[in-house]
PDB file of C-alpha atoms in Angstrom:
ATOM      1  CA  MET O   7      11.831   6.554 -13.457  1.00 55.00           C
ATOM      2  CA  SER O   8      14.392   7.020 -16.194  1.00 65.00           C
ATOM      3  CA  ARG O   9      16.959   4.351 -16.939  1.00 67.00           C
ATOM      4  CA  VAL O  10      19.807   6.807 -16.185  1.00 74.00           C
ATOM      5  CA  LEU O  11      18.360   7.774 -12.804  1.00 67.00           C
ATOM      6  CA  ARG O  12      17.746   4.113 -11.929  1.00 59.00           C
ATOM      7  CA  ALA O  13      21.361   3.258 -12.880  1.00 65.00           C
ATOM      8  CA  LEU O  14      22.665   6.123 -10.739  1.00 66.00           C
ATOM      9  CA  LEU O  15      20.552   5.092  -7.748  1.00 61.00           C
ATOM     10  CA  ASN O  16      21.606   1.481  -8.246  1.00 59.00           C
ATOM     11  CA  SER O  17      25.299   2.427  -8.300  1.00 60.00           C
ATOM     12  CA  LEU O  18      24.816   4.267  -5.004  1.00 60.00           C
ATOM     13  CA  GLY O  19      22.930   1.359  -3.456  1.00 56.00           C
ATOM     14  CA  LEU O  20      19.756   3.430  -3.307  1.00 52.00           C
ATOM     15  CA  VAL O  21      17.499   1.393  -5.591  1.00 55.00           C
ATOM     16  CA  PRO O  22      13.876   1.932  -4.612  1.00 60.00           C
ATOM     17  CA  SER O  23      12.358  -1.093  -2.951  1.00 72.00           C
ATOM     18  CA  LEU O  24       9.939  -3.313  -4.828  1.00 78.00           C
ATOM     19  CA  HIS O  25       6.197  -3.035  -4.359  1.00 78.00           C
ATOM     20  CA  PRO O  26       5.014  -5.789  -1.964  1.00 80.00           C
ATOM     21  CA  VAL O  27       3.019  -7.488  -4.737  1.00 81.00           C
ATOM     22  CA  ALA O  28       6.039  -7.440  -7.080  1.00 85.00           C
ATOM     23  CA  ARG O  29       8.269  -8.770  -4.298  1.00 85.00           C
ATOM     24  CA  GLY O  30       5.774 -11.578  -3.621  1.00 85.00           C
ATOM     25  CA  ALA O  31       5.694 -12.483  -7.308  1.00 88.00           C
ATOM     26  CA  LEU O  32       9.500 -12.641  -7.460  1.00 90.00           C
ATOM     27  CA  ARG O  33       9.569 -14.794  -4.321  1.00 88.00           C
ATOM     28  CA  ALA O  34       7.038 -17.152  -5.867  1.00 88.00           C
ATOM     29  CA  LEU O  35       9.199 -17.443  -8.999  1.00 92.00           C
ATOM     30  CA  ALA O  36      12.497 -17.728  -7.096  1.00 91.00           C
ATOM     31  CA  ASP O  37      12.709 -21.519  -7.473  1.00 90.00           C
ATOM     32  CA  GLY O  38      12.931 -21.138 -11.254  1.00 92.00           C
ATOM     33  CA  ARG O  39       9.580 -22.684 -12.237  1.00 92.00           C
ATOM     34  CA  GLU O  40       7.440 -21.122 -14.957  1.00 94.00           C
ATOM     35  CA  LEU O  41       4.154 -20.034 -13.401  1.00 92.00           C
ATOM     36  CA  SER O  42       1.044 -18.220 -14.572  1.00 91.00           C
ATOM     37  CA  GLY O  43      -0.250 -15.212 -12.662  1.00 88.00           C
ATOM     38  CA  TYR O  44      -2.990 -17.372 -11.157  1.00 84.00           C
ATOM     39  CA  GLU O  45      -0.447 -19.991 -10.027  1.00 86.00           C
ATOM     40  CA  ILE O  46       1.731 -17.255  -8.516  1.00 85.00           C
ATOM     41  CA  CYS O  47      -1.245 -16.011  -6.506  1.00 82.00           C
ATOM     42  CA  LYS O  48      -1.774 -19.489  -5.069  1.00 80.00           C
ATOM     43  CA  ILE O  49       1.740 -19.553  -3.559  1.00 79.00           C
ATOM     44  CA  PRO O  50       1.819 -18.125  -0.022  1.00 73.00           C
ATOM     45  CA  ALA O  51       4.832 -15.872  -0.762  1.00 63.00           C
ATOM     46  CA  ALA O  52       2.699 -14.029  -3.320  1.00 62.00           C
ATOM     47  CA  ALA O  53      -0.758 -14.470  -1.782  1.00 63.00           C
ATOM     48  CA  TRP O  54       0.147 -12.824   1.518  1.00 65.00           C
ATOM     49  CA  PRO O  55       1.306  -9.494   0.003  1.00 65.00           C
ATOM     50  CA  LEU O  56      -1.797  -9.434  -2.182  1.00 65.00           C
ATOM     51  CA  ALA O  57      -4.033  -9.935   0.850  1.00 66.00           C
ATOM     52  CA  ARG O  58      -2.082  -7.434   2.948  1.00 67.00           C
ATOM     53  CA  GLU O  59      -2.342  -4.777   0.245  1.00 64.00           C
ATOM     54  CA  GLY O  60      -6.075  -5.448   0.010  1.00 61.00           C
ATOM     55  CA  VAL O  61      -5.977  -6.181  -3.717  1.00 61.00           C
ATOM     56  CA  GLY O  62      -7.487  -8.987  -5.728  1.00 65.00           C
ATOM     57  CA  PHE O  63      -5.882 -11.519  -8.010  1.00 72.00           C
ATOM     58  CA  GLY O  64      -6.153  -9.086 -10.907  1.00 77.00           C
ATOM     59  CA  ALA O  65      -3.509  -6.861  -9.305  1.00 80.00           C
ATOM     60  CA  ILE O  66      -0.785  -9.393 -10.025  1.00 85.00           C
ATOM     61  CA  TYR O  67      -1.021  -8.999 -13.799  1.00 90.00           C
ATOM     62  CA  PRO O  68      -0.099  -5.295 -14.036  1.00 91.00           C
ATOM     63  CA  ARG O  69       2.829  -5.960 -11.671  1.00 90.00           C
ATOM     64  CA  LEU O  70       4.004  -8.911 -13.765  1.00 93.00           C
ATOM     65  CA  ARG O  71       3.887  -6.761 -16.910  1.00 93.00           C
ATOM     66  CA  LEU O  72       5.883  -4.065 -15.100  1.00 92.00           C
ATOM     67  CA  LEU O  73       8.433  -6.615 -13.867  1.00 94.00           C
ATOM     68  CA  GLU O  74       8.671  -7.955 -17.420  1.00 95.00           C
ATOM     69  CA  SER O  75       9.213  -4.465 -18.878  1.00 93.00           C
ATOM     70  CA  ARG O  76      12.054  -3.942 -16.370  1.00 92.00           C
ATOM     71  CA  GLY O  77      13.670  -7.263 -17.235  1.00 94.00           C
ATOM     72  CA  LEU O  78      13.047  -8.844 -13.821  1.00 95.00           C
ATOM     73  CA  VAL O  79      10.835 -11.612 -15.210  1.00 96.00           C
ATOM     74  CA  SER O  80      10.410 -13.111 -18.639  1.00 97.00           C
ATOM     75  CA  GLY O  81       7.027 -14.181 -19.943  1.00 96.00           C
ATOM     76  CA  ARG O  82       5.752 -16.288 -22.800  1.00 95.00           C
ATOM     77  CA  TRP O  83       2.453 -17.631 -24.093  1.00 94.00           C
ATOM     78  CA  VAL O  84       1.758 -21.342 -23.663  1.00 91.00           C
ATOM     79  CA  ASP O  85      -0.772 -23.287 -25.720  1.00 89.00           C
ATOM     80  CA  PRO O  86      -3.586 -25.090 -23.898  1.00 84.00           C
ATOM     81  CA  SER O  87      -2.639 -28.297 -22.153  1.00 78.00           C
ATOM     82  CA  PRO O  88      -4.921 -31.023 -20.793  1.00 81.00           C
ATOM     83  CA  GLY O  89      -7.189 -29.444 -18.210  1.00 77.00           C
ATOM     84  CA  ARG O  90      -6.775 -25.908 -19.603  1.00 72.00           C
ATOM     85  CA  ARG O  91      -9.142 -24.367 -22.099  1.00 80.00           C
ATOM     86  CA  ARG O  92      -7.120 -21.376 -23.260  1.00 86.00           C
ATOM     87  CA  ARG O  93      -3.616 -20.191 -23.926  1.00 88.00           C
ATOM     88  CA  HIS O  94      -2.033 -18.642 -20.872  1.00 87.00           C
ATOM     89  CA  HIS O  95       0.988 -16.531 -20.064  1.00 92.00           C
ATOM     90  CA  VAL O  96       3.727 -17.983 -17.860  1.00 95.00           C
ATOM     91  CA  TYR O  97       6.565 -16.125 -16.196  1.00 97.00           C
ATOM     92  CA  VAL O  98      10.031 -17.044 -14.981  1.00 97.00           C
ATOM     93  CA  ILE O  99      12.449 -14.958 -12.930  1.00 97.00           C
ATOM     94  CA  THR O 100      15.488 -13.618 -14.806  1.00 96.00           C
ATOM     95  CA  PRO O 101      19.023 -13.283 -13.409  1.00 96.00           C
ATOM     96  CA  ARG O 102      18.347  -9.558 -13.044  1.00 94.00           C
ATOM     97  CA  GLY O 103      15.147 -10.323 -11.129  1.00 94.00           C
ATOM     98  CA  ARG O 104      17.004 -12.735  -8.870  1.00 94.00           C
ATOM     99  CA  ARG O 105      19.588 -10.037  -8.066  1.00 92.00           C
ATOM    100  CA  ALA O 106      16.813  -7.505  -7.333  1.00 91.00           C
ATOM    101  CA  LEU O 107      15.109  -9.979  -5.002  1.00 91.00           C
ATOM    102  CA  GLU O 108      18.388 -10.748  -3.218  1.00 90.00           C
ATOM    103  CA  ARG O 109      19.029  -7.021  -2.721  1.00 86.00           C
ATOM    104  CA  GLU O 110      15.495  -6.626  -1.433  1.00 83.00           C
ATOM    105  CA  MET O 111      15.894  -9.514   1.028  1.00 80.00           C
ATOM    106  CA  ARG O 112      19.169  -8.105   2.378  1.00 81.00           C
ATOM    107  CA  GLY O 113      17.317  -4.885   3.114  1.00 64.00           C
TER     108      GLY O 113
END
């Protein structure tokens, strides 16, 4: 969807609703913590939509990239820490993402 069309729909209060997996990811990030995709999937707010949609853990990553491209979450790479072997990507909800989630929750 084009940015102009999205802005028009938004101004009319007709923003398309979020995909259930995206909504679950935003709910999981709503408390402001930085979480990896795997950690998001372990939180019930995100795990339930994944299970309901019949998709595996891998489905969260394309949604997180989409949310990031739309400015709803921000991601960054983190170097390995004790107990982790590799770098991993963590995400945090942005103010824009928080507003989208609030709109979504109001219905």
